[in-house]
Coordinates of C-alpha atoms and ligand atoms in Angstrom, one line a residue:
M234 CA -2.9 122.8 64.4
R235 CA -2.3 119.4 65.8
L236 CA -0.1 117.5 63.4
F237 CA 1.2 113.9 62.9
D238 CA 4.3 113.4 60.6
S239 CA 3.9 109.8 59.5
H240 CA 7.4 109.6 57.9
A241 CA 10.6 111.3 58.9
H242 CA 14.2 110.0 59.2
Y243 CA 15.6 111.6 62.3
Y244 CA 18.6 109.2 62.5
D245 CA 19.9 110.8 59.3
K246 CA 23.3 112.5 59.6
A247 CA 21.8 115.8 58.5
F248 CA 20.5 116.0 62.1
D249 CA 23.8 115.1 63.8
P250 CA 24.6 118.7 64.8
D251 CA 21.3 119.4 66.5
R252 CA 19.0 116.4 66.6
D253 CA 17.8 116.9 70.2
E254 CA 17.2 120.6 69.7
V255 CA 15.1 120.0 66.6
L256 CA 13.1 117.1 68.1
S257 CA 12.5 118.9 71.5
A258 CA 11.1 122.0 69.7
L259 CA 8.5 120.1 67.7
P260 CA 5.7 119.7 70.3
A261 CA 5.5 123.5 70.7
K262 CA 4.9 123.6 66.9
G263 CA 1.9 121.4 67.2
V264 CA 3.6 118.1 66.1
E265 CA 2.0 115.5 68.3
G266 CA 3.3 112.4 66.6
I267 CA 6.1 111.2 64.4
V268 CA 7.0 107.8 62.9
C269 CA 10.7 107.3 62.0
P270 CA 11.2 104.4 59.6
G271 CA 14.5 102.6 59.3
C272 CA 16.1 101.8 55.9
D273 CA 18.4 99.0 57.0
L274 CA 19.2 97.2 60.3
E275 CA 21.5 100.0 61.6
S276 CA 19.0 102.8 61.0
S277 CA 16.1 100.7 62.3
R278 CA 18.1 100.3 65.5
Q279 CA 18.8 104.1 65.6
S280 CA 15.1 104.8 65.1
M281 CA 14.3 102.4 67.9
A282 CA 16.6 104.4 70.2
L283 CA 14.9 107.6 69.2
A284 CA 11.5 106.1 70.0
E285 CA 12.7 105.1 73.4
K286 CA 13.9 108.7 74.1
Y287 CA 10.9 110.8 72.7
P288 CA 7.4 110.0 73.9
F289 CA 5.9 111.5 70.7
L290 CA 8.1 109.4 68.3
W291 CA 7.5 105.8 67.2
F292 CA 9.5 103.7 64.8
A293 CA 9.3 101.2 62.0
A294 CA 11.9 98.5 61.1
G295 CA 12.7 97.3 57.6
L296 CA 15.0 97.0 54.7
H297 CA 14.7 99.6 51.9
P298 CA 15.2 98.6 48.3
E299 CA 18.2 100.9 47.9
N300 CA 19.9 99.3 51.0
L301 CA 20.0 95.7 50.1
E302 CA 23.7 95.4 49.3
G303 CA 25.4 92.9 51.7
T304 CA 22.1 91.9 53.2
S305 CA 20.4 88.5 53.1
L306 CA 16.8 87.4 53.7
D307 CA 18.2 86.0 57.1
D308 CA 18.4 89.6 58.2
L309 CA 14.7 89.7 58.4
E310 CA 15.0 87.7 61.6
E311 CA 16.6 90.8 63.1
V312 CA 13.8 93.0 61.7
K313 CA 11.3 90.6 63.3
K314 CA 13.0 91.0 66.6
M315 CA 12.9 94.8 66.4
A316 CA 9.2 94.6 65.4
A317 CA 8.4 93.0 68.7
H318 CA 9.5 96.2 70.5
P319 CA 6.5 98.1 72.0
E320 CA 7.4 101.3 70.2
C321 CA 7.5 99.6 66.7
V322 CA 4.3 100.5 64.8
A323 CA 5.1 99.3 61.3
I324 CA 7.4 97.3 58.9
G325 CA 9.2 99.9 56.8
E326 CA 10.6 101.4 54.9
I327 CA 10.2 98.6 52.3
G328 CA 9.2 98.6 48.6
L329 CA 10.7 98.9 45.1
D330 CA 12.9 101.5 43.5
Y331 CA 13.6 101.1 39.8
Y332 CA 15.1 104.6 39.6
W333 CA 18.1 103.5 41.6
V334 CA 17.9 99.7 41.3
K335 CA 18.6 99.1 37.6
T336 CA 19.7 95.6 36.6
P337 CA 17.1 92.9 36.2
E338 CA 18.9 90.7 38.8
D339 CA 19.0 93.5 41.4
R340 CA 15.3 94.3 40.7
A341 CA 14.3 90.7 41.1
R342 CA 16.2 90.5 44.4
S343 CA 14.5 93.7 45.6
R344 CA 11.1 92.1 44.8
D345 CA 12.1 89.0 46.9
F346 CA 12.8 91.3 49.9
F347 CA 9.6 93.3 49.4
D348 CA 7.6 90.1 49.1
A349 CA 9.2 88.6 52.2
Q350 CA 8.6 91.8 54.2
L351 CA 5.0 92.1 53.2
S352 CA 4.6 88.5 54.4
L353 CA 6.3 89.6 57.7
S354 CA 3.8 92.5 58.0
E355 CA 0.9 90.0 57.5
E356 CA 2.4 87.6 60.0
L357 CA 2.9 90.2 62.7
D358 CA -0.2 92.2 61.8
L359 CA 1.8 95.4 61.5
P360 CA 1.1 97.9 58.7
A361 CA 3.7 98.3 55.9
I362 CA 5.3 101.6 55.0
V363 CA 5.9 101.3 51.2
H364 CA 8.4 103.2 49.1
D365 CA 7.6 103.0 45.3
R366 CA 9.7 104.9 42.8
D367 CA 9.3 104.2 39.1
A368 CA 8.0 100.7 40.0
H369 CA 4.2 101.3 40.3
R370 CA 3.0 98.2 38.5
D371 CA 5.3 95.7 40.3
T372 CA 4.7 97.3 43.7
V373 CA 0.9 97.3 43.3
D374 CA 1.1 93.6 42.0
L375 CA 3.0 92.5 45.1
V376 CA 0.7 94.4 47.4
R377 CA -2.3 92.6 45.7
A378 CA -0.5 89.3 46.3
H379 CA -0.7 89.9 50.0
P380 CA -4.4 90.3 50.7
K381 CA -3.9 90.3 54.5
A382 CA -1.2 93.0 54.4
R383 CA -2.3 96.6 55.1
G384 CA -0.1 99.6 54.5
V385 CA 0.6 103.0 53.1
F386 CA 2.1 104.3 49.9
H387 CA 4.5 106.9 51.3
C388 CA 5.3 110.0 49.2
C389 CA 2.6 108.6 47.0
A390 CA 3.5 108.9 43.3
L391 CA 0.7 106.7 41.9
S392 CA -1.7 107.9 39.3
A393 CA -5.3 108.3 40.4
E394 CA -6.2 105.0 38.7
E395 CA -3.4 103.1 40.4
A396 CA -4.2 104.7 43.7
K397 CA -7.8 103.6 43.4
V398 CA -6.6 100.0 43.3
V399 CA -4.7 100.2 46.5
L400 CA -7.4 102.4 48.2
D401 CA -9.9 99.7 47.3
L402 CA -7.7 97.2 49.1
G403 CA -8.0 99.3 52.3
W404 CA -4.5 100.9 51.9
Y405 CA -3.6 104.5 52.7
V406 CA -1.8 107.1 50.8
S407 CA 0.6 109.6 52.3
F408 CA 2.0 112.9 50.9
T409 CA 5.2 114.9 51.4
G410 CA 6.2 118.5 50.9
N411 CA 6.5 117.8 47.2
V412 CA 2.7 118.3 46.9
T413 CA 3.5 122.0 47.4
F414 CA 5.7 122.1 44.3
Q415 CA 4.7 123.5 40.9
K416 CA 4.6 120.1 39.2
A417 CA 2.4 118.3 41.8
R418 CA -0.6 117.9 39.5
R419 CA -0.7 114.1 39.7
A420 CA -0.5 114.0 43.5
L421 CA -3.2 116.6 43.7
E422 CA -5.5 114.4 41.6
V423 CA -5.0 111.5 44.0
I424 CA -5.7 113.8 47.0
A425 CA -8.9 115.0 45.3
A426 CA -10.0 111.4 44.6
A427 CA -8.9 109.7 47.8
P428 CA -11.3 109.5 50.8
L429 CA -10.2 112.0 53.5
D430 CA -10.0 109.1 56.0
R431 CA -7.2 107.4 54.0
I432 CA -4.8 110.3 53.7
M433 CA -1.7 110.9 55.9
I434 CA 0.9 113.6 55.8
E435 CA 4.6 113.4 56.2
T436 CA 7.9 115.3 55.6
D437 CA 10.3 112.4 54.6
A438 CA 12.8 114.6 56.6
P439 CA 15.5 115.6 56.0
Y440 CA 14.4 115.6 52.3
M441 CA 11.5 117.2 50.5
A442 CA 11.1 120.5 52.3
P443 CA 7.8 122.1 51.1
E444 CA 7.5 125.5 49.5
P445 CA 8.4 128.1 50.5
F446 CA 11.3 126.3 52.3
R447 CA 12.3 124.1 49.4
G448 CA 16.0 123.2 49.4
R449 CA 16.4 123.6 53.1
R450 CA 16.9 120.7 55.5
C451 CA 13.4 119.5 56.3
D452 CA 12.0 118.7 59.7
S453 CA 8.5 117.9 61.0
G454 CA 8.0 121.6 61.8
Y455 CA 7.2 122.1 58.1
V456 CA 4.5 119.3 57.8
Y457 CA 1.7 121.9 58.3
R458 CA 2.4 123.0 54.7
V459 CA 1.3 119.5 53.5
A460 CA -1.8 119.8 55.6
E461 CA -2.6 123.2 54.1
T462 CA -2.3 121.7 50.6
I463 CA -4.7 118.9 51.4
A464 CA -7.0 121.5 52.9
Q465 CA -7.0 123.5 49.7
V466 CA -7.7 120.5 47.5
K467 CA -10.4 119.1 49.8
G468 CA -12.0 122.5 50.6
L469 CA -11.3 122.3 54.3
S470 CA -9.5 124.6 56.8
G471 CA -5.9 123.8 57.6
E472 CA -7.0 122.7 61.1
E473 CA -9.6 120.3 59.7
A474 CA -7.0 118.7 57.3
A475 CA -4.4 118.5 60.1
E476 CA -6.9 116.9 62.5
A477 CA -8.2 114.4 60.0
T478 CA -4.7 113.3 59.0
L479 CA -3.7 113.0 62.6
Q480 CA -6.6 110.8 63.4
N481 CA -5.8 108.7 60.3
A482 CA -2.2 108.2 61.5
L483 CA -3.3 107.2 65.0
R484 CA -5.7 104.7 63.6
F485 CA -3.3 103.4 61.0
F486 CA -0.5 102.9 63.4
G487 CA -2.7 101.5 66.2
L488 CA -2.1 104.4 68.6
E489 CA -5.7 105.4 69.3
G490 CA -6.8 105.9 72.9
Ligands
LIG506 ZN1 11.7 107.7 53.6

């Protein structure tokens, strides 16, 4: 299987003991590409450094809704600078998270950052990697307000109906190891309904290890389990699902040919 992990956080301290060992072992497991999105300025810089080191790893720069404390919209100048790096393939990880961000003021502030970063993705013609937790309506509304933006709903938790709205706008949906869990019915419905050429796979490492590895530290070596789940739902072989999602990622991130 040739695999592309469209979302993994290799700067995370969970990889401090053996980051190089883990990353160096991935090509032999069929992992041909990885995108490492930052969540703040520091982790975006760390992701950039990893992208400079590993030829099969690219990065994204952005401010995650859970990481806005102490930031200002002026920090987006720094994101913009990083986005000019040749290995930067997206603005991310950006979005809304109403599970962790609770007060109306903080939520409004996170919408301002998401709005501004969607504008940045339009301005730079880079795709957006979008995190949406318990904020589907506002996230989709802001996406619709940026018709020139293109992007992906990572770890997609939209309903089939909501997913249709963003798919109709040309957006992609991406799935993590949680599609292998017992309660994944909703995501499986979206996989069934989405065109195969708009689906990507990811690990969100170090989180979300798929079954039967649930609870362990996750790395891109497990992303084949997500491909196998897509294959089951779509009636394909694992290889076919892996190849289709790999081609989708190459196209989405502008890495073809
Ligand atoms: Zn993530």
